[in-house]
mmCIF file of C-alpha atoms and ligand atoms in Angstrom:
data_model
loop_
_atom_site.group_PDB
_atom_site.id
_atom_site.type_symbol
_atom_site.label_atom_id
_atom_site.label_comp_id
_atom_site.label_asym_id
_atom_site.label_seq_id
_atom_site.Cartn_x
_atom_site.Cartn_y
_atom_site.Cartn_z
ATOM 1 C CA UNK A 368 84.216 46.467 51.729
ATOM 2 C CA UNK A 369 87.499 48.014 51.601
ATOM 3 C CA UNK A 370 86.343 51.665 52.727
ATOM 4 C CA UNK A 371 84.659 49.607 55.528
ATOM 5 C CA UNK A 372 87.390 47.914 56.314
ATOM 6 C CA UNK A 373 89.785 51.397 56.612
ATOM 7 C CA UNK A 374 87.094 53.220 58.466
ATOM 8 C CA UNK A 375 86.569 50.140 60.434
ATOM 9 C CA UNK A 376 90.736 50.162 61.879
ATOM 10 C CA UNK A 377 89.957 53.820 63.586
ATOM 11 C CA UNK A 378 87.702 51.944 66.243
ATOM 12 C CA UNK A 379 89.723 48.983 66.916
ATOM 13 C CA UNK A 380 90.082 48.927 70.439
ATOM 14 C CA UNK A 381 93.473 50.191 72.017
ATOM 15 C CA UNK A 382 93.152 48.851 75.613
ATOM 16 C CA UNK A 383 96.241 51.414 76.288
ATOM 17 C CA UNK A 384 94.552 54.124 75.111
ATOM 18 C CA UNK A 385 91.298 53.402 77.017
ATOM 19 C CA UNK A 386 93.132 52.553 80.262
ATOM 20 C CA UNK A 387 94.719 56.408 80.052
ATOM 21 C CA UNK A 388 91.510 57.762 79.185
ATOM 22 C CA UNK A 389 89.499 55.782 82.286
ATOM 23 C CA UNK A 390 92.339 56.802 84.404
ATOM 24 C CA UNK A 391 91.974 60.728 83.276
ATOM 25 C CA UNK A 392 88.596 60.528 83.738
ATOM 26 C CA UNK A 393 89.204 59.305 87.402
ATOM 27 C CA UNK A 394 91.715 61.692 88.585
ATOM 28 C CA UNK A 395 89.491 64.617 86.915
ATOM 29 C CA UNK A 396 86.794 62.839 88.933
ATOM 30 C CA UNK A 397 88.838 63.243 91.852
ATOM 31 C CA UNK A 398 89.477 66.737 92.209
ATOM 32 C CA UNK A 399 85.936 67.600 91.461
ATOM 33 C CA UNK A 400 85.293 65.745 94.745
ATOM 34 C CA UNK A 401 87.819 67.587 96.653
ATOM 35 C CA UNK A 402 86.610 70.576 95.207
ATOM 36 C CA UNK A 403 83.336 69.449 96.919
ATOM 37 C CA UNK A 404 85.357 68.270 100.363
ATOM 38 C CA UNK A 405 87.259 71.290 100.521
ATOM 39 C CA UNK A 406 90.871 70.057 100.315
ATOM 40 C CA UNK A 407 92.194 72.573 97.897
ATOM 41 C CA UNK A 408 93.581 75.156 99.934
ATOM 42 C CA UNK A 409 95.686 79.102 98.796
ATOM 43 C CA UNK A 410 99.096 79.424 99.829
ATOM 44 C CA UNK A 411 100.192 83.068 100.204
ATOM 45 C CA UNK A 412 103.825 84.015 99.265
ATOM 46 C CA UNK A 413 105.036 87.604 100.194
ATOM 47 C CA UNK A 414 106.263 90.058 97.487
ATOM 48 C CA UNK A 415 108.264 92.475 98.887
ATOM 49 C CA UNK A 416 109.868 95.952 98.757
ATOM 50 C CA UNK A 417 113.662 95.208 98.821
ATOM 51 C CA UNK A 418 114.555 98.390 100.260
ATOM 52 C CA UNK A 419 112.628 98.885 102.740
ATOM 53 C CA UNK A 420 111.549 95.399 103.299
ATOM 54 C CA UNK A 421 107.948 96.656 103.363
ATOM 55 C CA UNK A 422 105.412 93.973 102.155
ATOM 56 C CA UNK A 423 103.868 94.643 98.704
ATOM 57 C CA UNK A 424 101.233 92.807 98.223
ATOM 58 C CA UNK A 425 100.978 88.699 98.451
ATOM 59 C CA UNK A 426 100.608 85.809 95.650
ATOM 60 C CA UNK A 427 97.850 83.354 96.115
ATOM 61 C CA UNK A 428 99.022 79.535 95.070
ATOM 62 C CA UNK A 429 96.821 76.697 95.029
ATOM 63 C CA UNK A 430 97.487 72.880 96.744
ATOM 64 C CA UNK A 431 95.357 69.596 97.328
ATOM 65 C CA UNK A 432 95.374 68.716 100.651
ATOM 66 C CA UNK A 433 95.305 65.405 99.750
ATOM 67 C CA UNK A 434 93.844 62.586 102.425
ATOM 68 C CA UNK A 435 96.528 60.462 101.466
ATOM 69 C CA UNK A 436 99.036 61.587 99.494
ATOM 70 C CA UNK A 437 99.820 64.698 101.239
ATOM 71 C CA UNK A 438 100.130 68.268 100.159
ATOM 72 C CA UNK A 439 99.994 68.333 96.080
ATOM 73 C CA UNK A 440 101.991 71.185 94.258
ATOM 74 C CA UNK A 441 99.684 72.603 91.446
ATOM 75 C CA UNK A 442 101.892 71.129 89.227
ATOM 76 C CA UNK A 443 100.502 67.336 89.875
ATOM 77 C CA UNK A 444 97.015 68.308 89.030
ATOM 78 C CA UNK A 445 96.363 71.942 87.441
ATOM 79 C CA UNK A 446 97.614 70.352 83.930
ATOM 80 C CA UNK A 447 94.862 67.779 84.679
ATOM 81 C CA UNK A 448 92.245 70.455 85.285
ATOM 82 C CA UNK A 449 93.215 72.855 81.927
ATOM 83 C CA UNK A 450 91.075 72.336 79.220
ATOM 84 C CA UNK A 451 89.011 70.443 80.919
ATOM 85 C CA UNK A 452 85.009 71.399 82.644
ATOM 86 C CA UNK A 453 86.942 71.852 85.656
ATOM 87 C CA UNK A 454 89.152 74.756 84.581
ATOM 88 C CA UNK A 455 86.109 77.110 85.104
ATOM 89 C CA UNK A 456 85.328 76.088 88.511
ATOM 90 C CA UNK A 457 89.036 75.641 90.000
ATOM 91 C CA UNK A 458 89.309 79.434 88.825
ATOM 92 C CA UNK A 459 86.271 80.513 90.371
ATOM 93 C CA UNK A 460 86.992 78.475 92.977
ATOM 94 C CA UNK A 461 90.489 80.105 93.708
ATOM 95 C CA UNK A 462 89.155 83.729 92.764
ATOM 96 C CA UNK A 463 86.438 83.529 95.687
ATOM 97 C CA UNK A 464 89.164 81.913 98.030
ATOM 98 C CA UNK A 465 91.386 84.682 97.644
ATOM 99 C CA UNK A 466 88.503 87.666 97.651
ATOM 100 C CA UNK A 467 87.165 85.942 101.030
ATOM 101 C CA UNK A 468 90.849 86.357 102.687
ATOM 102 C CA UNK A 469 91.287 89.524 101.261
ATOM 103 C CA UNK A 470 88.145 90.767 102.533
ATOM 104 C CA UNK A 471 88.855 89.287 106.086
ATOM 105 C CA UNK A 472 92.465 90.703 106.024
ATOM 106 C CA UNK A 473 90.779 94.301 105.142
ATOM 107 C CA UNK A 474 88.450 93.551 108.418
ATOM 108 C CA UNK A 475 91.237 93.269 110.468
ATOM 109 C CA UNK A 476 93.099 96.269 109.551
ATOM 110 C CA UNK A 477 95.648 94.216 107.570
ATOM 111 C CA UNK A 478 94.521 95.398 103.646
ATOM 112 C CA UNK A 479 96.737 93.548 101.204
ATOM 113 C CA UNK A 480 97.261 93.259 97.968
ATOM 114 C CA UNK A 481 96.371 89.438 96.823
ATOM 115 C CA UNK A 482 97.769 88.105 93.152
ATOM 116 C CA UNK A 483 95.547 85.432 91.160
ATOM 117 C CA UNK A 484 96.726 83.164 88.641
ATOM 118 C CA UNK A 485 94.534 82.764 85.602
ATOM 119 C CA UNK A 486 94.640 80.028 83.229
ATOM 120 C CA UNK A 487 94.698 80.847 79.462
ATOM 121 C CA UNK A 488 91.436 79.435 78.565
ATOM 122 C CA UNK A 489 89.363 81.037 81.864
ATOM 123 C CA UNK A 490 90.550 84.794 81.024
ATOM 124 C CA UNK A 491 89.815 84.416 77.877
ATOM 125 C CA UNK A 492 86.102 82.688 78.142
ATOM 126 C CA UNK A 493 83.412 85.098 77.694
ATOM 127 C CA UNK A 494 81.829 84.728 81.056
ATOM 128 C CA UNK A 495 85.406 85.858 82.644
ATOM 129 C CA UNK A 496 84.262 89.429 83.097
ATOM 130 C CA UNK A 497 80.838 88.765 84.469
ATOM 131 C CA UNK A 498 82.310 86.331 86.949
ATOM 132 C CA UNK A 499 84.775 88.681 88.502
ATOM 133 C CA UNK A 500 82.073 91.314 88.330
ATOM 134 C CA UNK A 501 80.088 89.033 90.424
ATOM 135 C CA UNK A 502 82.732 87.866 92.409
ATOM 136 C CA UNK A 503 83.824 91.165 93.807
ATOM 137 C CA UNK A 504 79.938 92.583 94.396
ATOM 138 C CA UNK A 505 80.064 89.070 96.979
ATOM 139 C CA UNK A 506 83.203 90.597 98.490
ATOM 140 C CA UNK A 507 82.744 94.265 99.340
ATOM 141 C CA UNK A 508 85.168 94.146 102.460
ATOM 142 C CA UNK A 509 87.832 93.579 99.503
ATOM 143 C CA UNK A 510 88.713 96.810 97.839
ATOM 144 C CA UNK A 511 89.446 95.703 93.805
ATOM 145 C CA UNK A 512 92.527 97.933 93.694
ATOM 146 C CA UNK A 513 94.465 94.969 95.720
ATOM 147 C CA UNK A 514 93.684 92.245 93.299
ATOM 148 C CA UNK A 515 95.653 91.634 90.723
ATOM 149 C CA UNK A 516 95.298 89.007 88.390
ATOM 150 C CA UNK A 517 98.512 87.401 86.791
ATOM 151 C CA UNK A 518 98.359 86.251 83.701
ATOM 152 C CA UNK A 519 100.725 83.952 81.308
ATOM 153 C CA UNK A 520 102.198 85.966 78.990
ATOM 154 C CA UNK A 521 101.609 83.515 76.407
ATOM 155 C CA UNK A 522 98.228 83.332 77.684
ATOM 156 C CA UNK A 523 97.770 87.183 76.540
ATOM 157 C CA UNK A 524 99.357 86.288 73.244
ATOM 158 C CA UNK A 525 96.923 83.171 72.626
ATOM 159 C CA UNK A 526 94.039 85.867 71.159
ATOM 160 C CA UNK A 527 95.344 89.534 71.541
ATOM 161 C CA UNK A 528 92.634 91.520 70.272
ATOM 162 C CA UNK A 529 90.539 89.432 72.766
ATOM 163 C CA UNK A 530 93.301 89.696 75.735
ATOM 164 C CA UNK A 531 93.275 92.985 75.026
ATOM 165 C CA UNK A 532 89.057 93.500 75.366
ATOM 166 C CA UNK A 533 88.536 91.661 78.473
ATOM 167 C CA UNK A 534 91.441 93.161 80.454
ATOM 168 C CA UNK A 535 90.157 96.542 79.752
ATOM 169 C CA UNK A 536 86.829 95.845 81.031
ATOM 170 C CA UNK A 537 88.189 93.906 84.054
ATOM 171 C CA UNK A 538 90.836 97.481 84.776
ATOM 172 C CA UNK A 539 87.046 99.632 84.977
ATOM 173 C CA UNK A 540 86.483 96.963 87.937
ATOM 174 C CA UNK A 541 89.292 98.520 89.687
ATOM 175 C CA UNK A 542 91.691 95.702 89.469
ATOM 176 C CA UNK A 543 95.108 95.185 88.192
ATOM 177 C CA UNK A 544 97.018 92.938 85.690
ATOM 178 C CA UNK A 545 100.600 91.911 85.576
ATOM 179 C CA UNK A 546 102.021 89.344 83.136
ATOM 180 C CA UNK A 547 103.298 86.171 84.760
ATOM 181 C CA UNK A 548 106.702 84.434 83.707
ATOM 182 C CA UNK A 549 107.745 87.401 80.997
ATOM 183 C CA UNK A 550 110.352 86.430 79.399
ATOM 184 C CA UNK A 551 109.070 82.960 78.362
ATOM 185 C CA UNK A 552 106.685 83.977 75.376
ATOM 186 C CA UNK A 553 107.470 86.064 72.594
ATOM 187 C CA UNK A 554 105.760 89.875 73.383
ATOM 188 C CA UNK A 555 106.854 91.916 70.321
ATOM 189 C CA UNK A 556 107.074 95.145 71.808
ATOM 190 C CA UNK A 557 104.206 96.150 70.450
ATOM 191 C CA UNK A 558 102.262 93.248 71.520
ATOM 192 C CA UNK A 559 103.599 94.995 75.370
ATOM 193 C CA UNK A 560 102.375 98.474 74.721
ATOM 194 C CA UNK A 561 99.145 97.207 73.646
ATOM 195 C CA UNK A 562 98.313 95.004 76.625
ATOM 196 C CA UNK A 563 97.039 96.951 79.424
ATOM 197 C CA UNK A 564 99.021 95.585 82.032
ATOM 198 C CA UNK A 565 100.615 97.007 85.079
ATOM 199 C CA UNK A 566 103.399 95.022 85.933
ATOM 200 C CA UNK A 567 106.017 92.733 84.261
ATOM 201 C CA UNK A 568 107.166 89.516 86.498
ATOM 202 C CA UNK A 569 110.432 88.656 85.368
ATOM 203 C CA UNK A 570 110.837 84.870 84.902
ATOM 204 C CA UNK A 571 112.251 82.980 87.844
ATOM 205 C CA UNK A 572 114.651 81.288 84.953
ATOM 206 C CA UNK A 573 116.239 84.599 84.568
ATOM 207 C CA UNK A 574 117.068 85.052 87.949
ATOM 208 C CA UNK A 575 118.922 81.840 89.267
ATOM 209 C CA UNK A 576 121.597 82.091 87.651
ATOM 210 C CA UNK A 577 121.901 86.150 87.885
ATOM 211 C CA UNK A 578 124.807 86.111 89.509
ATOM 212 C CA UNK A 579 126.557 83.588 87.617
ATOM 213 C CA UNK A 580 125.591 84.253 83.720
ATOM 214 C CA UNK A 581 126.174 87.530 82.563
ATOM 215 C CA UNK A 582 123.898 86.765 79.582
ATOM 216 C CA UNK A 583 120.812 86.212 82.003
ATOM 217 C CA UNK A 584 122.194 89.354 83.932
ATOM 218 C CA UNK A 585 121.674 90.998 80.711
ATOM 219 C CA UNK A 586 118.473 89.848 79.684
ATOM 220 C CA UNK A 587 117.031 91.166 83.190
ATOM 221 C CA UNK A 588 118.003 94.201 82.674
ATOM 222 C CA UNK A 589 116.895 94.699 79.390
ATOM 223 C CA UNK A 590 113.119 93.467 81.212
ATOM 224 C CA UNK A 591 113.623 95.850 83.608
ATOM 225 C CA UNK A 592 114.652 98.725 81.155
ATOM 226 C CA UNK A 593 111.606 97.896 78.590
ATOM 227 C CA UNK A 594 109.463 97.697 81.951
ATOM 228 C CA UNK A 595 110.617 101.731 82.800
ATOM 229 C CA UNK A 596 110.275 102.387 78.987
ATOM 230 C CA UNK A 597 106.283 101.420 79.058
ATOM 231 C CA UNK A 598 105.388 102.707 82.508
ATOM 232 C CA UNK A 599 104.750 99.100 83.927
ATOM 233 C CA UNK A 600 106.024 97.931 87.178
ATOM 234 C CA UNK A 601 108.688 95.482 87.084
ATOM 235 C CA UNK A 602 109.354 92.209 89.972
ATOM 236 C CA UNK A 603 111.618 89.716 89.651
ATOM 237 C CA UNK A 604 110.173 85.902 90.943
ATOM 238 C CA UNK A 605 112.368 83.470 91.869
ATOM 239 C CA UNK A 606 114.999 85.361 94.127
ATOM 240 C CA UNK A 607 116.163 82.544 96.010
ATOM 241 C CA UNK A 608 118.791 84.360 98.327
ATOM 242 C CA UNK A 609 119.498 87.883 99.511
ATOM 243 C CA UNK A 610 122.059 87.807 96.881
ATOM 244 C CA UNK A 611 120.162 87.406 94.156
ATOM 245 C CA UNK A 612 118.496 90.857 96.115
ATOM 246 C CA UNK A 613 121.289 92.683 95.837
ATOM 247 C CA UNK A 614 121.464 92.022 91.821
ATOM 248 C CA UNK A 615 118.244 93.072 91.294
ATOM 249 C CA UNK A 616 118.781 96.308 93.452
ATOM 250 C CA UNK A 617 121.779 96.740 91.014
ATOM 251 C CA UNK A 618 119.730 96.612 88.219
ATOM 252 C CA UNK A 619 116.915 98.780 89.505
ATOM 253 C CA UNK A 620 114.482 96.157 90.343
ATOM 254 C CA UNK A 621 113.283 96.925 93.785
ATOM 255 C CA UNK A 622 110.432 94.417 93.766
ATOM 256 C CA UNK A 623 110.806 90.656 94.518
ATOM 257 C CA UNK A 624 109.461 87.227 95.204
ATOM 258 C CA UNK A 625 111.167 84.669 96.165
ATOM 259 C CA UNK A 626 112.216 81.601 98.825
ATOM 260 C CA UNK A 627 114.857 83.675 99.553
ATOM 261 C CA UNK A 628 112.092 86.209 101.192
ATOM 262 C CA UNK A 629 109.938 83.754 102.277
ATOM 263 C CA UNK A 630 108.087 80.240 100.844
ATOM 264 C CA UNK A 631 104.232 80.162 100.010
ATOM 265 C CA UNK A 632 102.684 79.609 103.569
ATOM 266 C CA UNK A 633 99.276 79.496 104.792
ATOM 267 C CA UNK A 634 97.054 82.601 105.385
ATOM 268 C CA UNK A 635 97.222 81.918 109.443
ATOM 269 C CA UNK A 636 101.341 82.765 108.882
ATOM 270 C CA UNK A 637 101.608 85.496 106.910
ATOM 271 C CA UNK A 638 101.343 88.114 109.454
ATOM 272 C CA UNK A 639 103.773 86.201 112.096
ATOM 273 C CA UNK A 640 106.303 85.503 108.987
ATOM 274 C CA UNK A 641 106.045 89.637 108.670
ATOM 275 C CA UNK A 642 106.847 90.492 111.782
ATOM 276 C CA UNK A 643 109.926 88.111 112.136
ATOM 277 C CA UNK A 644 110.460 89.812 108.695
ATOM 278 C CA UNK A 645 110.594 93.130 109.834
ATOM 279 C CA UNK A 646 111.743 92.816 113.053
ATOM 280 C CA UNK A 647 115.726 90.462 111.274
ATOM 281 C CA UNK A 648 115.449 92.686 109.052
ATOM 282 C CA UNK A 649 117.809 90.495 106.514
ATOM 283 C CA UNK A 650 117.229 92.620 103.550
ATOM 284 C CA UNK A 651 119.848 95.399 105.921
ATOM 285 C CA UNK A 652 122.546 92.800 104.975
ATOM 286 C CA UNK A 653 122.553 93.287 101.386
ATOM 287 C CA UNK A 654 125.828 95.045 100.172
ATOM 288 C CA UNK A 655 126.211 98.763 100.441
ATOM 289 C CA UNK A 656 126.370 99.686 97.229
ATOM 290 C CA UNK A 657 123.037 98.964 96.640
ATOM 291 C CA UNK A 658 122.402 101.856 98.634
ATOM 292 C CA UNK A 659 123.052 104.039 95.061
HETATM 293 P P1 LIG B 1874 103.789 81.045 88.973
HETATM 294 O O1 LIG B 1874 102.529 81.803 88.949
HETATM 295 O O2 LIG B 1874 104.919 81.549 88.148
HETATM 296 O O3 LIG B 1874 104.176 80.941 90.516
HETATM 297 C C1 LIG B 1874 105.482 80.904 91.017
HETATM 298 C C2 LIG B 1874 105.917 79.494 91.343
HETATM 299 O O4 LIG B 1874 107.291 79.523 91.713
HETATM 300 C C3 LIG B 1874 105.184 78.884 92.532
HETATM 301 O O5 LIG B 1874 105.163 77.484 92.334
HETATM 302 C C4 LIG B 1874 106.132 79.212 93.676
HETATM 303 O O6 LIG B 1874 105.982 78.354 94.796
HETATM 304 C C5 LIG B 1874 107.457 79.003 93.015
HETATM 305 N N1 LIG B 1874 108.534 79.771 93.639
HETATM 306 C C6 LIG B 1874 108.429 80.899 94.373
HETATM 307 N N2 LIG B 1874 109.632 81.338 94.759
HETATM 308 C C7 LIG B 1874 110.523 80.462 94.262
HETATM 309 C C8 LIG B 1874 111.968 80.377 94.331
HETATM 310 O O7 LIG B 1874 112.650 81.194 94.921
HETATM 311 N N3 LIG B 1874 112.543 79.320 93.673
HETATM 312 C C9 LIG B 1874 111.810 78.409 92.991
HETATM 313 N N4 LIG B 1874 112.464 77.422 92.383
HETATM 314 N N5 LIG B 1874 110.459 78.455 92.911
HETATM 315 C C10 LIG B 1874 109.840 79.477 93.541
HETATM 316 P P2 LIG B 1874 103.819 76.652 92.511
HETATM 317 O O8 LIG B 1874 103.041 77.139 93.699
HETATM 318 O O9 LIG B 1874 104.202 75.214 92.454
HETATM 319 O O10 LIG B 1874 102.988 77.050 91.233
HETATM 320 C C11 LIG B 1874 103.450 76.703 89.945
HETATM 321 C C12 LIG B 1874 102.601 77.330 88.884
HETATM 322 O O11 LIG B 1874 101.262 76.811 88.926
HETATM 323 C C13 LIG B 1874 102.429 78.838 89.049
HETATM 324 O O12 LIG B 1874 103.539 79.512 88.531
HETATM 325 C C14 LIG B 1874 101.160 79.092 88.257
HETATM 326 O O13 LIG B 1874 101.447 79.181 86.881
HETATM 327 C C15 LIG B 1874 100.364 77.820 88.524
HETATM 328 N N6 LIG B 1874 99.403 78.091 89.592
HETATM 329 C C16 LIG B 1874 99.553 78.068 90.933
HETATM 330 N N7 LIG B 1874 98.404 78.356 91.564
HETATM 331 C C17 LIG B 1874 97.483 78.584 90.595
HETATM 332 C C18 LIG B 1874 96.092 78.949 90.608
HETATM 333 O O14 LIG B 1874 95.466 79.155 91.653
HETATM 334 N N8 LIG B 1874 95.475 79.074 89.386
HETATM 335 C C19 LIG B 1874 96.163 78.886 88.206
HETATM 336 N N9 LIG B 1874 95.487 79.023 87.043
HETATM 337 N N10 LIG B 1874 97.460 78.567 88.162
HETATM 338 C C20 LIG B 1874 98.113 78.425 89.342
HETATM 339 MG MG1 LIG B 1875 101.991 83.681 89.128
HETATM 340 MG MG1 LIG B 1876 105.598 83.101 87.263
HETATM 341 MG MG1 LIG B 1877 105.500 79.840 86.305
#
C-alpha cells in the first residue's frame, strides 16, 4: 500500500504543468502550420570586405511572418522548435530556402555566397549528410562552394569525434563550415585544429564594447591571431558602427557583419542595399591609419 501510495504521488495531476505542456504543444502546432502556409521567410544580412567594401558573401536568418503578431525574430520560436520533430524540417526547410535563392541569384549573374545556421541536434543527426547531398543535387544552379554552413561552436563540441565525421563528408560536397559565436564555448585549441572548419565568427559580445574595454579588445585579437595561426578565416559579427570597423581593421580583421553595414533584409533588397553601398561608400570614412 505504501509503495502504491509513493508511486501513486508521481501522477497526481499538476494542472500547471499540463496547462504548459497543452500550450507547447499548441505553439509547436503552430509553426508546423506556417511551415505548411509559408510564413517563415530568410532574411539576408551582408558580410562584407571592410577594405574594399566588396560584398563577401550573405547570412541567411529565419522570421515568422506572423498573420497577427507581426514579424517574429527566431528568437520567439526557434527555442520552441529545438529538440523537438520540428527541428528536422525547419532545417530542411531553411536549407532549401536558401539553395533556391542562391540558385536564382547564380541565374541572374549575381553568384553569392549564402551562410546557413544549423542547430546542434540537425548537424549532428545521421541523415544530415544525405539531406544536404540531396538538397544540393535539387539545386544545380547553386554552386556548393558558396554555401557555408555555420555552426555553434558548442554545437561542434556537443560530440567531436562525430562533428568531426560529418563535416568532413559534407567539405567533399564542396561546401564550407565556419563556427558561429566563437568565443562563447570552450574550443581547447586542439578541439580548433581538429575541426575542419574554414572560418572563425568572432562573437558579437566581443565586439560592442571594442572600443571601450581593452580586455574585449584583447580577447579579439587573440581570436583573430589563433584564427591566422590555424589557417581559418576570421569575421567579426556584431559591428554595429563604422567604428567598431576601424578596430577590427586595427586588429587585422578585414571581414565583418554587422547593423553598422547593413540589417538582415529581404532577398528583393540586397542588391539595391549594394549599390547604395558601393556607390556612399561609408567604409572610405574610416580613419587613415587603418590604411597600414
Ligand atoms: P547568429 O547566427 O549568431 O546570427 C546573428 C544574429 O545577430 C542575428 O539575429 C542578427 O540579426 C543579429 N545581428 C546582426 N548584426 C547585429 C548587430 O550589429 N548588433 C546586434 N545586436 N545584433 C546583430 P537573429 O536573426 O535574431 O538570429 C538570432 C540567432 O538565431 C542566430 O544567431 C542563430 O543562432 C539563430 N538562427 C537564425 N536563423 C536561423 C536558422 O535559419 N536556423 C537556425 N538553426 N538558427 C537560426
Ligand atoms: Mg550565424
Ligand atoms: Mg553568431
Ligand atoms: Mg548568436
Amino acid at each position: 500500500l505504501a509503495k502504491e501510495a509513493g508511486k501513486n504521488r508521481y501522477h497526481l495531476f499538476d494542472p500547471e504543468a499540463d496547462r504548459q505542456v497543452q500550450e507547447h504543444r499548441r505553439f509547436l502546432d503552430s509553426i508546423q502550420q506556417a511551415l505548411e502556409n509559408n510564413e517563415l521567410v530568410l532574411y539576408y544580412q551582408p558580410k562584407v570586405h571592410l577594405r574594399s567594401g566588396q560584398l563577401v558573401g550573405v547570412e541567411a536568418l529565419i522570421r515568422w511572418q506572423h498573420p497577427e503578431r507581426g514579424l517574429l525574430p527566431p528568437a520567439q520560436f526557434l527555442p520552441a522548435v529545438d529538440g523537438s520533430p520540428l527541428e528536422q524540417p525547419v532545417g530542411v526547410w531553411v536549407l532549401r530556402t536558401a539553395l533556391a535563392q542562391g540558385a536564382s541569384w547564380a541565374r541572374e549573374g549575381r553568384a553569392t555566397s549564402i551562410s546557413v545556421n544549423i542547430s546542434a541536434d540537425h548537424l549532428l543527426h545521421g541523415s544530415f549528410f544525405s539531406q544536404l547531398q540531396t538538397l544540393l543535387a535539387e539545386h544545380t544552379d547553386m554552386p556548393p562552394a558558396l554555401l557555408e554552413l555555420e555552426v555553434l561552436e558548442t554545437a561542434a563540441l556537443a560530440d567531436m569525434e562525430q562533428a568531426i565525421t560529418i563535416l568532413l563528408r559534407c567539405r567533399e560536397l564542396g561546401v564550407h563550415f565556419a563556427l558561429d559565436d566563437f568565443g562563447t564555448g570552450y574550443s581547447s585549441l586542439t578541439y580548433l585544429r581538429q575541426l575542419p572548419v574554414d572560418m572563425l565568427k568572432i562573437d558579437q559580445s566581443f565586439i560592442r564594447d571594442i572600443l571601450s574595454d581593452p580586455d574585449d579588445r584583447g580577447i579579439v585579437e587573440g581570436i583573430i591571431r589563433l584564427a591566422g595561426a590555424c589557417h581559418r578565416g576570421v569575421i567579426a559579427e556584431g559591428v554595429e558602427t563604422l567604428e567598431h570597423g576601424a578596430a577590427l581593421l586595427q586588429l587585422g580583421c578585414e571581414l565583418a557583419q554587422g547593423y553598422g553595414v547593413a540589417r538582415p533584409m529581404p532577398a528583393s533588397e540586397l542588391f539595391d542595399w549594394l549599390a547604395r553601398w558601393q556607390q556612399e561608400q561609408p567604409w572610405t570614412r574610416l580613419p587613415p591609419w587603418t590604411d597600414g
